[in-house]
Coordinates of C-alpha atoms in Angstrom, one line a residue:
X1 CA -17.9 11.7 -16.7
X2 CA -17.1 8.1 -15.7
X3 CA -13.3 7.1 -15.2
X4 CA -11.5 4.6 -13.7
X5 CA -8.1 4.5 -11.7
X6 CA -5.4 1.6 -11.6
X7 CA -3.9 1.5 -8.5
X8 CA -2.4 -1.6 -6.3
X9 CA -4.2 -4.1 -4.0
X10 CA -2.6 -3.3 -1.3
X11 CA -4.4 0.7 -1.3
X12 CA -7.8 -1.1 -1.2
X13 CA -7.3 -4.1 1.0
X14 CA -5.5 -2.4 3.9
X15 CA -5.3 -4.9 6.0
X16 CA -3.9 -8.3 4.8
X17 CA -6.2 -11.2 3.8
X18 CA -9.2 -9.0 4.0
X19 CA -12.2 -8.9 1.8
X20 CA -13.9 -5.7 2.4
X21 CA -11.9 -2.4 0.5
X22 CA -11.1 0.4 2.3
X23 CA -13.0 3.7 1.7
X24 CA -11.2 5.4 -1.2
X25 CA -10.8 9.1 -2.1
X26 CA -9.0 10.2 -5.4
X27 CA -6.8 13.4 -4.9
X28 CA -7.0 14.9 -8.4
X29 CA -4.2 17.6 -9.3
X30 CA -2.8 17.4 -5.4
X31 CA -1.0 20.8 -4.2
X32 CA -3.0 22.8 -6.9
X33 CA -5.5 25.8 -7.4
X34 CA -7.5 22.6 -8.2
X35 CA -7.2 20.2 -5.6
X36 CA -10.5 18.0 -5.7
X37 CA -11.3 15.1 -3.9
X38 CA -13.7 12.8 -5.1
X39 CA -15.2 9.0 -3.8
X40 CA -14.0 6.4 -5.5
X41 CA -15.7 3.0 -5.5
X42 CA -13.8 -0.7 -6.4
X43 CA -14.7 -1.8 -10.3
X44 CA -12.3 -4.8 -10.3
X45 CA -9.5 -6.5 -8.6
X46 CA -7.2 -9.5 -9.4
X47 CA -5.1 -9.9 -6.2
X48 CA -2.9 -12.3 -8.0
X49 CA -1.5 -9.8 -9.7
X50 CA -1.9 -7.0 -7.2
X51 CA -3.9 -4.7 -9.7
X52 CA -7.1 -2.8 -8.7
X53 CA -9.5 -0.6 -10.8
X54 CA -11.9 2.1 -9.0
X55 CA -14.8 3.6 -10.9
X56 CA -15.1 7.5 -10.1
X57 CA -17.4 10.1 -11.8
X58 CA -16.5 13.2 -12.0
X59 CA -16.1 16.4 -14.6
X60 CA -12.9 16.6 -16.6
X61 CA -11.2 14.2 -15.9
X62 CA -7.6 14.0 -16.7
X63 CA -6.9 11.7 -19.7
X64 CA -5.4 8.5 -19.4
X65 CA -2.2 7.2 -20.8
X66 CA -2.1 5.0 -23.5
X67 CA -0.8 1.6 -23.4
X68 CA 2.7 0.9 -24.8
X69 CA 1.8 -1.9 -27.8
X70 CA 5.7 -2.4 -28.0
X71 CA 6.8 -6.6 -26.6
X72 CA 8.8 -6.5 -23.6
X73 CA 12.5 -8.3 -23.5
X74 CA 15.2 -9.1 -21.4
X75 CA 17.1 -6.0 -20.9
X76 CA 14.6 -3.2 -21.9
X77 CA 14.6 0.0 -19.6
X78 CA 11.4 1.7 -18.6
X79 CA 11.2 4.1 -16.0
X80 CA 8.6 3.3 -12.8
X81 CA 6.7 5.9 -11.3
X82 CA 4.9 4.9 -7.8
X83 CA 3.8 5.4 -3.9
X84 CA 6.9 5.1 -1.3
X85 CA 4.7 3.9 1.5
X86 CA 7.1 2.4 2.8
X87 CA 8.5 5.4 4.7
X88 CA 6.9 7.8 7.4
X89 CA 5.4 9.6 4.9
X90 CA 3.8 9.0 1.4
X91 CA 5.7 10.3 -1.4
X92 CA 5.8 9.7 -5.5
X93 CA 9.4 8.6 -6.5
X94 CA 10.8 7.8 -9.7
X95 CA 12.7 4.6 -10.4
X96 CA 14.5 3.3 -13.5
X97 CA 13.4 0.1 -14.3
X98 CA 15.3 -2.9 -16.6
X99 CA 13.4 -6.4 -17.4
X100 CA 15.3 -9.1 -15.8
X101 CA 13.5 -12.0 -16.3
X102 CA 10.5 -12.9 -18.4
X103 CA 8.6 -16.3 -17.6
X104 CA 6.4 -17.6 -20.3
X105 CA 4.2 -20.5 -20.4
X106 CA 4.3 -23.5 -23.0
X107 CA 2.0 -21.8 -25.0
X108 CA 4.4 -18.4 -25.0
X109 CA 1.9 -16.3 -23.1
X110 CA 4.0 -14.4 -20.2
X111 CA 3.3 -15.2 -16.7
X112 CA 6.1 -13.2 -15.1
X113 CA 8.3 -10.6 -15.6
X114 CA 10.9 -9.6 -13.2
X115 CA 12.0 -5.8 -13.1
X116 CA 15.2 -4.9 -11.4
X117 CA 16.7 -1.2 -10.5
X118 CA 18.0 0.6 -7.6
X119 CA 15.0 1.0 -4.8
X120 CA 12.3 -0.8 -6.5
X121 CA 11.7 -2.9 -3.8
X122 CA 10.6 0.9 -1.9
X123 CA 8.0 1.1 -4.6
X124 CA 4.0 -0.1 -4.0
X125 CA 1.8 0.0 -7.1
X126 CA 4.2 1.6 -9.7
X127 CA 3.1 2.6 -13.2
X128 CA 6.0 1.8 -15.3
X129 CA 6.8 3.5 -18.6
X130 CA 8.2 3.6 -22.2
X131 CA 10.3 6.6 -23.2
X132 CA 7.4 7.8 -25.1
X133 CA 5.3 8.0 -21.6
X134 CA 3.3 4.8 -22.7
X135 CA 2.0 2.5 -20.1
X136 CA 4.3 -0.8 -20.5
X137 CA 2.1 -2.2 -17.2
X138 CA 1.5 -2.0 -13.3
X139 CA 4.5 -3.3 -10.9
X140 CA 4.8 -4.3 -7.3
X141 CA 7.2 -4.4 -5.5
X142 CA 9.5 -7.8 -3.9
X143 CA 10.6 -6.9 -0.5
X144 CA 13.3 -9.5 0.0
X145 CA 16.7 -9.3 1.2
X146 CA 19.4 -11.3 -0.6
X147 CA 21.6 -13.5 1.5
X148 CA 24.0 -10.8 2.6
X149 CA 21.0 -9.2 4.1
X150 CA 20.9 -6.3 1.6
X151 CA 17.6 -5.3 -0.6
X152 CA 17.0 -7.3 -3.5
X153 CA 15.6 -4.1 -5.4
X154 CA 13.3 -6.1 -7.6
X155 CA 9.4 -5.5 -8.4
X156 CA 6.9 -7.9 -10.5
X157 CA 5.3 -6.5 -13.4
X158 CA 1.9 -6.8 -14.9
X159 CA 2.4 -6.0 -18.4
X160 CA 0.0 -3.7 -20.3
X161 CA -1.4 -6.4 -22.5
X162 CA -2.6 -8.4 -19.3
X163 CA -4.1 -5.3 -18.0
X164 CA -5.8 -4.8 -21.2
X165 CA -7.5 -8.3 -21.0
X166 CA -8.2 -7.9 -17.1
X167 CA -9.8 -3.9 -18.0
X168 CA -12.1 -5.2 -20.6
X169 CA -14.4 -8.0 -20.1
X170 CA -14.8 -7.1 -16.3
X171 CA -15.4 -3.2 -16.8
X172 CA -17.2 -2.9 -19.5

């Protein structure tokens, strides 16, 4: 089987501004009776929105989520799943997420939208989803401090529709 992994920029290009990836492994089913660690290779990348797909083949799989098809608005609350690697030592945290701010061009296509909640900003690479466990889209995290010097705790999201149009013509 063929598959392919979304993860964040910043896991393939380790060090900043450079163009080569990083060797990538996938830990499928980590802590598990079955543990496997397979090669994964870079399909695609769009740095501007910090989003990279790796191609892996492999037998079964796990399936992936579907994308939410539901329009994001001010105020909606998603949860965000991602990597703390901002810490001593990797972990998975969960976050609940509520769209701040959505910026749309003239044309009404978005080209932002700003997610706030408690400890995003501790979040790289976060999948970020509906109540029904659907992919609303990929977020990164803002690591700013506001004026008073605390944590802004605010991530930038790539909504699932843009992922859907950056997956298809380059993957395919």
């Amino acid at each position: 089987d063929i598959g392919y992994v979304m993860t964040s920029t910043n896991v393939i290009y380790l060090e900043r501004g450079s163009t080569e990836p990083a060797p990538c492994r996938l830990v499928i089913h980590p802590g598990t009776d079955k543990q496997t660690t397979i090669e994964a290779e870079l399909a695609s990348d769009d740095r501007r929105q910090g989003v990279a797909f790796l191609r892996v083949k492999a037998d079964g799989l796990p399936t992936p989520p579907a994308l939410a098809n539901e329009e994001l608005r001010e105020g909606a609350k998603f949860s965000a799943y991602g990597l703390n690697n901002f810490t001593d030592t990797a972990q998975i945290s969960f976050r609940e997420a509520t769209v701040e701010t959505i910026r749309k061009n003239d044309a009404g296509d978005v080209l932002e939208v700003e997610l706030a909640g408690t400890g995003l900003d501790e979040l790289q690479g976060s999948v970020v989803v509906d109540k029904n466990n659907h992919v609303v889209g990929f977020a990164q995290a803002v690591r700013s401090r506001s004026s008073r010097g605390t944590p802004t705790n605010k991530a930038t999201l790539t909504p699932a529709a843009k992922i859907a149009q950056m997956w298809t013509p380059s993957l395919l």
